[in-house]
Short mmCIF file of C-alpha atoms in Angstrom, two decimals:
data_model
loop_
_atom_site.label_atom_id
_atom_site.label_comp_id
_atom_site.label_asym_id
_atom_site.label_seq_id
_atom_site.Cartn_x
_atom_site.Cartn_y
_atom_site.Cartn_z
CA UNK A 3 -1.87 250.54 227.15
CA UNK A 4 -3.31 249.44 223.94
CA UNK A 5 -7.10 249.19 223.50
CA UNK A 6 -8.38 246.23 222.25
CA UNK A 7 -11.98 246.06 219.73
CA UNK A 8 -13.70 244.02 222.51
CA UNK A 9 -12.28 245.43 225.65
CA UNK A 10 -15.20 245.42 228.37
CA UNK A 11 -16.91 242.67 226.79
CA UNK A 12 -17.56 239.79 229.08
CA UNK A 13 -17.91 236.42 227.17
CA UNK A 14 -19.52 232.70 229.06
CA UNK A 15 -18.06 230.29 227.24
CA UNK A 16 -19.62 226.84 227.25
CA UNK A 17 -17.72 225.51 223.82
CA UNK A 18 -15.42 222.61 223.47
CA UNK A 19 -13.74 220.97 220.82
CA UNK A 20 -13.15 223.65 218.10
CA UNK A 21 -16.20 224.84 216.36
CA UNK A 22 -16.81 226.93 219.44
CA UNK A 23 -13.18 227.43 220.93
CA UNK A 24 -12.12 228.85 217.53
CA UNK A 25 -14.67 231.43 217.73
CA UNK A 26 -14.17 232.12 221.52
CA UNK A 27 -10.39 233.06 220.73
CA UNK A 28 -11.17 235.27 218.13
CA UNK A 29 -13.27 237.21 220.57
CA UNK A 30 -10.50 236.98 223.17
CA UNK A 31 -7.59 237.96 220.89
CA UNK A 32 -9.23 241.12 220.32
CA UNK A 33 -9.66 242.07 223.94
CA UNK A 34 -12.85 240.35 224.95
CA UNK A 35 -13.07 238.94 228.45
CA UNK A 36 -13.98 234.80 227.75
CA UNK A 37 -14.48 232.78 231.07
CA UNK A 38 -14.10 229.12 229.89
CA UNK A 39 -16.56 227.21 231.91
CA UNK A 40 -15.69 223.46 232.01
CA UNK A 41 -16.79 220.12 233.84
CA UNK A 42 -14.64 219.75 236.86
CA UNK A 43 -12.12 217.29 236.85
CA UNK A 44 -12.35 216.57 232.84
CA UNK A 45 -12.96 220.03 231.26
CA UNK A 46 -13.22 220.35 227.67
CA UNK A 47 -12.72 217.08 225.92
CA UNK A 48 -9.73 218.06 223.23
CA UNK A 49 -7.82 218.75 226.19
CA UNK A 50 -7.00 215.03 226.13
CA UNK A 51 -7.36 214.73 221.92
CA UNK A 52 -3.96 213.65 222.41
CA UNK A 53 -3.58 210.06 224.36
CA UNK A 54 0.62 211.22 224.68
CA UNK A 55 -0.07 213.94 226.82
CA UNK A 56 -1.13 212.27 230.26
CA UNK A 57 -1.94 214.96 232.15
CA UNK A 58 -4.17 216.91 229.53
CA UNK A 59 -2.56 220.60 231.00
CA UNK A 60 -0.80 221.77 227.65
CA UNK A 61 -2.33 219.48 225.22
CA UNK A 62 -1.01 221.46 221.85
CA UNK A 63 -4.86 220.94 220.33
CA UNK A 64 -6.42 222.71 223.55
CA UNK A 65 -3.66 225.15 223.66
CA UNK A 66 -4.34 226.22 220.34
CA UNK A 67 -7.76 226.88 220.63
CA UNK A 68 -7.54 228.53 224.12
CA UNK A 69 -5.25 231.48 224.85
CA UNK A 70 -6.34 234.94 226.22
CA UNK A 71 -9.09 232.94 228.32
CA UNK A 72 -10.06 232.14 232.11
CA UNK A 73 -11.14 228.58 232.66
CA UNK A 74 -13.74 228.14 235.73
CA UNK A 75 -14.44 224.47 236.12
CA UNK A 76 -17.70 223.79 237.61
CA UNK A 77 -19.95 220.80 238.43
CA UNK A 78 -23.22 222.38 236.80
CA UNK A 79 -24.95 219.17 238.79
CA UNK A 80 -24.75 221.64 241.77
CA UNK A 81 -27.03 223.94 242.52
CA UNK A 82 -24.94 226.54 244.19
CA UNK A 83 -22.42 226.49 240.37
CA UNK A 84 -25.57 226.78 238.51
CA UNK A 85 -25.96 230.25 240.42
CA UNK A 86 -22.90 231.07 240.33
CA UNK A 87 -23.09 231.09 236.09
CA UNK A 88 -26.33 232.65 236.77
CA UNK A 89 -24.59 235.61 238.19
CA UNK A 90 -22.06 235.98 235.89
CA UNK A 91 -25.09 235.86 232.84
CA UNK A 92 -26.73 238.84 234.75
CA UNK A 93 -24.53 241.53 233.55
CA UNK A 94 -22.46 239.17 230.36
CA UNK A 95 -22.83 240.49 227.06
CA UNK A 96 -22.41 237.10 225.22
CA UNK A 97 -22.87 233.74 225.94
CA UNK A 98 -21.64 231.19 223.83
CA UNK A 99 -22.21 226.69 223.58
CA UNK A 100 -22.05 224.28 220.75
CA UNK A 101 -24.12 222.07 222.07
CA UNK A 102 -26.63 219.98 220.99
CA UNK A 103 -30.40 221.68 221.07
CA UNK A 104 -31.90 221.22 223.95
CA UNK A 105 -28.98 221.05 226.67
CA UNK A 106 -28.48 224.77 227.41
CA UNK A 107 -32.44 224.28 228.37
CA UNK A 108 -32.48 221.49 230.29
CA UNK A 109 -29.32 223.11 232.79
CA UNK A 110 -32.12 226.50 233.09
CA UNK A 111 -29.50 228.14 230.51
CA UNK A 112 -31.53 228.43 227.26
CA UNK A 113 -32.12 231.87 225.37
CA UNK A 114 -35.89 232.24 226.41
CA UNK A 115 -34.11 231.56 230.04
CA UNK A 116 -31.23 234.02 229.62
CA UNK A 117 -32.91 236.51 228.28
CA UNK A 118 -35.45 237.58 231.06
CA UNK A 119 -32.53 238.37 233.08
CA UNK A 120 -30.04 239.94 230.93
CA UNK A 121 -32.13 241.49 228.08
CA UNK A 122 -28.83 242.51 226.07
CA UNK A 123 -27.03 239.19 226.06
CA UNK A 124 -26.24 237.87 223.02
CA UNK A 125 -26.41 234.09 223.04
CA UNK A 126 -24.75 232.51 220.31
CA UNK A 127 -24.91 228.89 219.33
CA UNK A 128 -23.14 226.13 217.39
CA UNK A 129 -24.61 223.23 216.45
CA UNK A 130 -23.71 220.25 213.90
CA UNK A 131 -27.12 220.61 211.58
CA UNK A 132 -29.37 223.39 212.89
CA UNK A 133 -31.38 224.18 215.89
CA UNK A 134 -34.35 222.58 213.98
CA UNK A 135 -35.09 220.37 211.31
CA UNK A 136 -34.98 216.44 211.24
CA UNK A 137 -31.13 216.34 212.12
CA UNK A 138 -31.48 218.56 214.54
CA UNK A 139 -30.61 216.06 217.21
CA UNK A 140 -27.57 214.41 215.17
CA UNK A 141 -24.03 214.59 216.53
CA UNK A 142 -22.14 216.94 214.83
CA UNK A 143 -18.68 216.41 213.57
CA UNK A 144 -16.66 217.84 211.26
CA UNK A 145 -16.51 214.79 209.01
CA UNK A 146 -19.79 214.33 208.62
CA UNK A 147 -20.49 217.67 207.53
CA UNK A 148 -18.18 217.00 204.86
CA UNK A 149 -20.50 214.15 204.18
CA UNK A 150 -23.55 215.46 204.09
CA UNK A 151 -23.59 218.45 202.42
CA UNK A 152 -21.73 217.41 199.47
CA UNK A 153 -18.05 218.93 200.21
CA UNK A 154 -16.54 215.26 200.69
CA UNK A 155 -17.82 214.44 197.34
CA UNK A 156 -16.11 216.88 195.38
CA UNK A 157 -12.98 215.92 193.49
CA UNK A 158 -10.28 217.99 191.11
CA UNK A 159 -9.92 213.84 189.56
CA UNK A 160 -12.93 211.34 189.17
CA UNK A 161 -10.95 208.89 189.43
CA UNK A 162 -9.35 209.79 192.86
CA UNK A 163 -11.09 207.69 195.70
CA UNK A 164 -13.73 209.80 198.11
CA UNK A 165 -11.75 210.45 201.33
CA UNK A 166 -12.57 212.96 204.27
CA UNK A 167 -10.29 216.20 204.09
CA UNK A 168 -7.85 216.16 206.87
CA UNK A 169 -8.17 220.00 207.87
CA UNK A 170 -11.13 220.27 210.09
CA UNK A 171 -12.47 222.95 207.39
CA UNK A 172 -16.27 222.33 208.79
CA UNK A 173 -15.32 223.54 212.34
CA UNK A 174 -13.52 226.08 211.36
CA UNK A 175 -15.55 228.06 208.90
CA UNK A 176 -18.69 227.77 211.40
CA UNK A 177 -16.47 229.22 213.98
CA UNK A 178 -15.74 232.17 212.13
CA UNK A 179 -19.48 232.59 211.02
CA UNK A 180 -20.32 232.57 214.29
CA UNK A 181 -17.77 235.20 215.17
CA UNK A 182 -19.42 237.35 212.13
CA UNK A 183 -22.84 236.68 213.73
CA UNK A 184 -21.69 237.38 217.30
CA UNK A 185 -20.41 240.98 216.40
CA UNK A 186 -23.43 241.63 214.36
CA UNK A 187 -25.58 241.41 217.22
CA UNK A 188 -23.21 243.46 219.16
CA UNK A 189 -23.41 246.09 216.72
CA UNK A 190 -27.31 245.66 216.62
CA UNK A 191 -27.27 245.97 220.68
CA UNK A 192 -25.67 249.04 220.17
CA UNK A 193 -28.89 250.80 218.62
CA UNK A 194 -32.06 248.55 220.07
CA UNK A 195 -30.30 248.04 223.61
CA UNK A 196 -31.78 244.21 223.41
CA UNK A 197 -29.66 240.86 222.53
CA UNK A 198 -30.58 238.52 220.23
CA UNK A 199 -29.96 234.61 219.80
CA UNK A 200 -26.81 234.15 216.81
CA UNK A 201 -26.52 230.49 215.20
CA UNK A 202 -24.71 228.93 212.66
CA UNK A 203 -24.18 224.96 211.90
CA UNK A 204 -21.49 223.03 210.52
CA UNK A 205 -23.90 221.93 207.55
CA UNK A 206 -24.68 225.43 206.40
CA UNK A 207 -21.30 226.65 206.69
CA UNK A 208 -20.21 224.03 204.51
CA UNK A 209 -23.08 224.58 202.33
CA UNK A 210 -22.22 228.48 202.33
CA UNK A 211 -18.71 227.67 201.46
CA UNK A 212 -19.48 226.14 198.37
CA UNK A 213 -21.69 229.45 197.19
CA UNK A 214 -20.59 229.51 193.66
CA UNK A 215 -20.94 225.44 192.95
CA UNK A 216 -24.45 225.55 194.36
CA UNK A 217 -25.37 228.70 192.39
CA UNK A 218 -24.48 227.36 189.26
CA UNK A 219 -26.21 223.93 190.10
CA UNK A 220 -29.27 226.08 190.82
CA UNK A 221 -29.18 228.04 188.32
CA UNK A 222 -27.94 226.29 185.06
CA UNK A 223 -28.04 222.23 186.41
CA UNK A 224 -24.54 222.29 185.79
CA UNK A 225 -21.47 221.71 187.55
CA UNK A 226 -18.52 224.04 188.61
CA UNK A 227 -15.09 221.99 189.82
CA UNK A 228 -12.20 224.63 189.61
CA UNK A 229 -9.73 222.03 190.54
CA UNK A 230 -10.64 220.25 187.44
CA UNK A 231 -9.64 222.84 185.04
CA UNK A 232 -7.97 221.73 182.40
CA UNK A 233 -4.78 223.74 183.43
CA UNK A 234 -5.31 223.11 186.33
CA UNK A 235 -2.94 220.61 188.59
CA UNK A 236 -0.93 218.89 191.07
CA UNK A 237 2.97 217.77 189.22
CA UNK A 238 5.35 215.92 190.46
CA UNK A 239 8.92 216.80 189.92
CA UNK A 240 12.28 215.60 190.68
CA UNK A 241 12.11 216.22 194.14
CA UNK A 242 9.10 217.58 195.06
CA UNK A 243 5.56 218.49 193.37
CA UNK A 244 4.45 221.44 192.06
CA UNK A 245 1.08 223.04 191.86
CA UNK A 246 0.04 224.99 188.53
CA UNK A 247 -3.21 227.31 187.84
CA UNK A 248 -3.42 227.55 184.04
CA UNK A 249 -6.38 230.90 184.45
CA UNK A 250 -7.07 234.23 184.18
CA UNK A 251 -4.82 235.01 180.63
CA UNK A 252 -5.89 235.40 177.03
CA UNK A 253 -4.45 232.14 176.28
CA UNK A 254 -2.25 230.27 179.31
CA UNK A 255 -1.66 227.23 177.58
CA UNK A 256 0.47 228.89 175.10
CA UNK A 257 2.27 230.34 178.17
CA UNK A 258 2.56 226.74 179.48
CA UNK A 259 3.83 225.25 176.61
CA UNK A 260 6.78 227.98 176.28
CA UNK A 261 7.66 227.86 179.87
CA UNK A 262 7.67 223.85 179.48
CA UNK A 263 9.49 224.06 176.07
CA UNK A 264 7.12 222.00 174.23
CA UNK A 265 5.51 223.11 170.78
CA UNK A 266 2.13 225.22 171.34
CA UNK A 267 -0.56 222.79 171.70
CA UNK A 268 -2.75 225.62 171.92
CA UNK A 269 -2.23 225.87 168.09
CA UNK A 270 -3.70 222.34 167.37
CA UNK A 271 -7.03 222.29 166.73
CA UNK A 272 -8.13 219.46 169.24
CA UNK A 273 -7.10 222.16 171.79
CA UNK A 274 -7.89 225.32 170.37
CA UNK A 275 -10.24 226.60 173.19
CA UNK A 276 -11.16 225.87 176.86
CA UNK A 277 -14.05 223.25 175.60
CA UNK A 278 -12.07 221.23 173.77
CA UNK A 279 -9.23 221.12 176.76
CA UNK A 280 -11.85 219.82 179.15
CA UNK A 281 -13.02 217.30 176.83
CA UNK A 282 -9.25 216.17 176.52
CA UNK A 283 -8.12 217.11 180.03
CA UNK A 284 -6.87 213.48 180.80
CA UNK A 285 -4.70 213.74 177.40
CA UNK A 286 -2.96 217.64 178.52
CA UNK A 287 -2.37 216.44 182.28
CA UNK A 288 -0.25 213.60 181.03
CA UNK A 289 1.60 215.88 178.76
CA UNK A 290 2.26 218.24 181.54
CA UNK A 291 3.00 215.48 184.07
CA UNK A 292 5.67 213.95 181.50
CA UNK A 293 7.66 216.82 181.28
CA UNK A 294 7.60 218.22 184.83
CA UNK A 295 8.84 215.03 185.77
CA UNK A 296 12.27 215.99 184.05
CA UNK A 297 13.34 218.81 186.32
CA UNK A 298 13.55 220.26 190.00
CA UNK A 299 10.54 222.32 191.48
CA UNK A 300 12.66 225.48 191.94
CA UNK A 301 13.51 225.09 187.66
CA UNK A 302 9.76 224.81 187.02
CA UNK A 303 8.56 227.79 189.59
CA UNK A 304 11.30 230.36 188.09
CA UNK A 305 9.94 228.87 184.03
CA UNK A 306 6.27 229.48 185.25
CA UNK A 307 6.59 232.70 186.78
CA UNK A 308 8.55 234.21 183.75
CA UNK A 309 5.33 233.54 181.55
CA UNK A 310 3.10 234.68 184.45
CA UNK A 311 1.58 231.19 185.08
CA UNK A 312 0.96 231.36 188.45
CA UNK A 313 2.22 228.45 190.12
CA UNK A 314 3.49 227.15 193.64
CA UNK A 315 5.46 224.77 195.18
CA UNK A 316 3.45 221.98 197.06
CA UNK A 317 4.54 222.13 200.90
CA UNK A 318 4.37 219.68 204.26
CA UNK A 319 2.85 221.75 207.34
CA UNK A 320 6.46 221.66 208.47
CA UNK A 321 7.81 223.38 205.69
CA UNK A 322 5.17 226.20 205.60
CA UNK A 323 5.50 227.17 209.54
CA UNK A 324 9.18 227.51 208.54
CA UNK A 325 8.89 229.63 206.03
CA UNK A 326 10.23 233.37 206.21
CA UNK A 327 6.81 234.97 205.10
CA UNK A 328 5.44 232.45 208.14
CA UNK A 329 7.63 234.52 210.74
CA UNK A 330 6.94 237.84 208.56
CA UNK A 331 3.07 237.77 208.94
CA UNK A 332 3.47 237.30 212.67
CA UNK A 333 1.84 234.06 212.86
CA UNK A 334 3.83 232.11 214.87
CA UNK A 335 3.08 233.28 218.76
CA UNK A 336 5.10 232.28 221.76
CA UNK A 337 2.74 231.57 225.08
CA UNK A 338 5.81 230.40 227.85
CA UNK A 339 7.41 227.61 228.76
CA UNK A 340 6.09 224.45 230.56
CA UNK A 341 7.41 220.91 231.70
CA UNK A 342 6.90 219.44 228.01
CA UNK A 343 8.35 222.50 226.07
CA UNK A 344 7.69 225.77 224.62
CA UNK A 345 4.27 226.70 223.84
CA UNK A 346 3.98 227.61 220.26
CA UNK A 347 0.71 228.36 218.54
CA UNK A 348 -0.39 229.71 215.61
CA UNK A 349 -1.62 233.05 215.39
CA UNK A 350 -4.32 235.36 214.03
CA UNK A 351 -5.07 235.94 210.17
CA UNK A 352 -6.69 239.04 210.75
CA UNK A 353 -3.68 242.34 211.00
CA UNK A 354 -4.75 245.22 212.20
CA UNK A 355 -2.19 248.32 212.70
CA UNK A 356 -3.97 249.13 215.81
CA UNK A 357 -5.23 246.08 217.08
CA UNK A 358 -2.14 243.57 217.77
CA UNK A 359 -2.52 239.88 218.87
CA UNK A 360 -0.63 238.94 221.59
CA UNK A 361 -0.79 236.24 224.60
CA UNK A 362 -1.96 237.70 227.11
CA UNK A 363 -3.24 234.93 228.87
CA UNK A 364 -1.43 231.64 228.05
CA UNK A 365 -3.85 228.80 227.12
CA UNK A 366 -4.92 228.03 231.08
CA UNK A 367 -5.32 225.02 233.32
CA UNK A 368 -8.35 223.81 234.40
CA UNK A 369 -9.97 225.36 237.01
CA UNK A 370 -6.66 228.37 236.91
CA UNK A 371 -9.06 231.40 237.16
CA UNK A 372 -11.81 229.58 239.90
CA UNK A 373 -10.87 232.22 242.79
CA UNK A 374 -10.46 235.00 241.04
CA UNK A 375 -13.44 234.41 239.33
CA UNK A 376 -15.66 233.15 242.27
CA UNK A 377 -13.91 235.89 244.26
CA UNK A 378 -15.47 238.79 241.88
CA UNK A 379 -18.94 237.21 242.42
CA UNK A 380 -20.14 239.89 245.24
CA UNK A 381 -19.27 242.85 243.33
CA UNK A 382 -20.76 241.37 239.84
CA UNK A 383 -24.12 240.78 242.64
CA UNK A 384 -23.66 244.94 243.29
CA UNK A 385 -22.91 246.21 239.64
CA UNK A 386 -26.78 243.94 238.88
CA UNK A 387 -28.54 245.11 241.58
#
């Protein structure tokens, strides 16, 4: 049997929605033990994201935020299920909620709580703005960290209207940070023997993600858009659109130009250098769109790559979970069959040779693990004693 990074790691899991669910399947892909714990009769809320799926049992946004985990659905209202997540704290190694500050405290579940009866749990948070601070209290959502911090502002075209990016990018960065953070502390643990409290926000990681824009605002006042490069572009063709990064070559245009078959504007001198292509970016773009508009994608990716421009075609969703280096990278998984179909869900980015992803726990009902998990209670009670 293969051993897992995380095997004999215990994981609460108070998450919902994604922010905290992405993270939680990280840790449960890689061996970790994560007991769901959700509000009875509702459970976590993006199990009915989708108002098609009546039921909310395989709703394809909770299944693919929730395989390899036990759900144990509680009403915390109730004294006797507040000790019975009491118990399972006492010898958990992690506990992780995105909630907003202050609810982990008022259930008797907060970190000062926690740790005066498990002094190695690591409790890990996500929140939408911070744990302090004047927005500490402010819903967050992935769209509004967009907002706020600057990301939803950003544009490879001025004149492009603002709109909110349609990849939950906010949630999903955090997520991982607070994966990073949670095995950290683990490693920490490892040579104080105490836990420590891990958080990350939406609003920071979308603050962190844009490391190299901020540095060079804070450092020079100016600003850094890579998508609006004067190379740089989105092109339609004749039946499709291609996507072309003029970069990283003593003089791409040139390249550009040959693989386009157009004379070498690079020789002119109102585009001799990169300065004087940004100030005439508008000018090159409708150059370039002109004359991919005269031939097919698959003609314009085989002229590109011959000059080393590199260049791709631009894809549906569809498309890319059909592609052969798709199936090749192993990130399509299968998790069984139910009334409504197949479960299909996308898989892990990270590959390691010894380390394989698989289901081994398809994404669960609410409530499926209750007795097996309230069944373990009186030997958990033993192991702490």
């Amino acid at each position: 049997m293969t051993t897992l990074p995380l095997d004999g790691i215990r994981v609460i899991d108070f998450t919902q929605v994604m922010l905290g669910p992405s993270c939680t399947q990280v840790l449960a892909d890689y061996g970790a033990e994560v007991i769901k714990v959700e509000k009875e009769r509702i459970g976590d809320l993006s199990r009915w994201s989708l108002g098609s799926d009546p039921d909310g049992l395989n709703n394809p946004v909770f299944c693919s935020l929730n395989r390899n985990k036990k759900s144990l659905a509680l009403d915390l209202k109730q004294p006797e299920a507040r000790d019975t997540v009491l118990t399972l704290l006492e010898t958990a190694d992690v506990v992780v909620n995105n909630f907003r500050p202050g609810v982990m405290e008022r259930m008797g579940f907060g970190f000062e709580d926690l740790k005066k009866i498990n002094k190695r749990l690591i409790y890990a948070v996500g929140t939408g703005f911070g744990l302090t601070g004047p927005y500490q209290h402010k819903g967050g959502q992935d769209v509004l960290a967009q907002a706020v911090s600057g990301v939803m502002r950003r544009k490879s075209d001025s004149s492009h209207p603002t709109s909110i990016y349609a990849t939950p990018l906010a949630d999903y960065s955090a997520g991982m940070h607070l994966v990073q953070g949670i095995l950290l502390a683990l490693l920490q643990r490892d040579k104080t023997g105490e836990g420590q409290q891990v958080a990350v926000s939406l609003y920071n990681s979308m603050l962190a993600m844009q490391m190299q824009e901020g540095t060079t605002h804070l450092m020079r006042q100016r600003d850094l858009n890579w998508g609006a490069f004067p190379l740089t572009g989105v092109f339609e063709t004749t039946d499709g659109a291609i996507v072309m990064v003029g970069a990283f070559k003593q003089n791409p245009l040139q390249d550009i130009c040959n693989a386009l078959e157009i004379e070498d504007l690079s020789q002119l001198s109102q585009y001799k250098d990169f300065d004087s292509q940004m100030a005439r970016r508008p000018e090159l773009q409708a150059i370039f769109r002109e004359n991919f508009a005269k031939n097919t994608t698959a003609h314009w990716l085989e002229r590109l790559e011959g000059v080393d421009i590199l260049c791709a075609p631009v894809r549906s969703l569809p498309e890319a979970l059909r592609d052969e280096q798709t199936i090749i990278n192993k990130m399509i998984l299968e998790a069984g069959e139910t009334a409504a179909g197949p479960i299909r869900l996308i898989g892990s980015p990270i590959d390691m040779s010894a380390a394989q992803v698989k289901v081994r726990i398809a994404p669960p009902q609410l409530g499926q693990h209750n007795d097996e998990i309230l069944g373990s209670l009186g030997r958990l009670q033993g192991d702490a004693a």
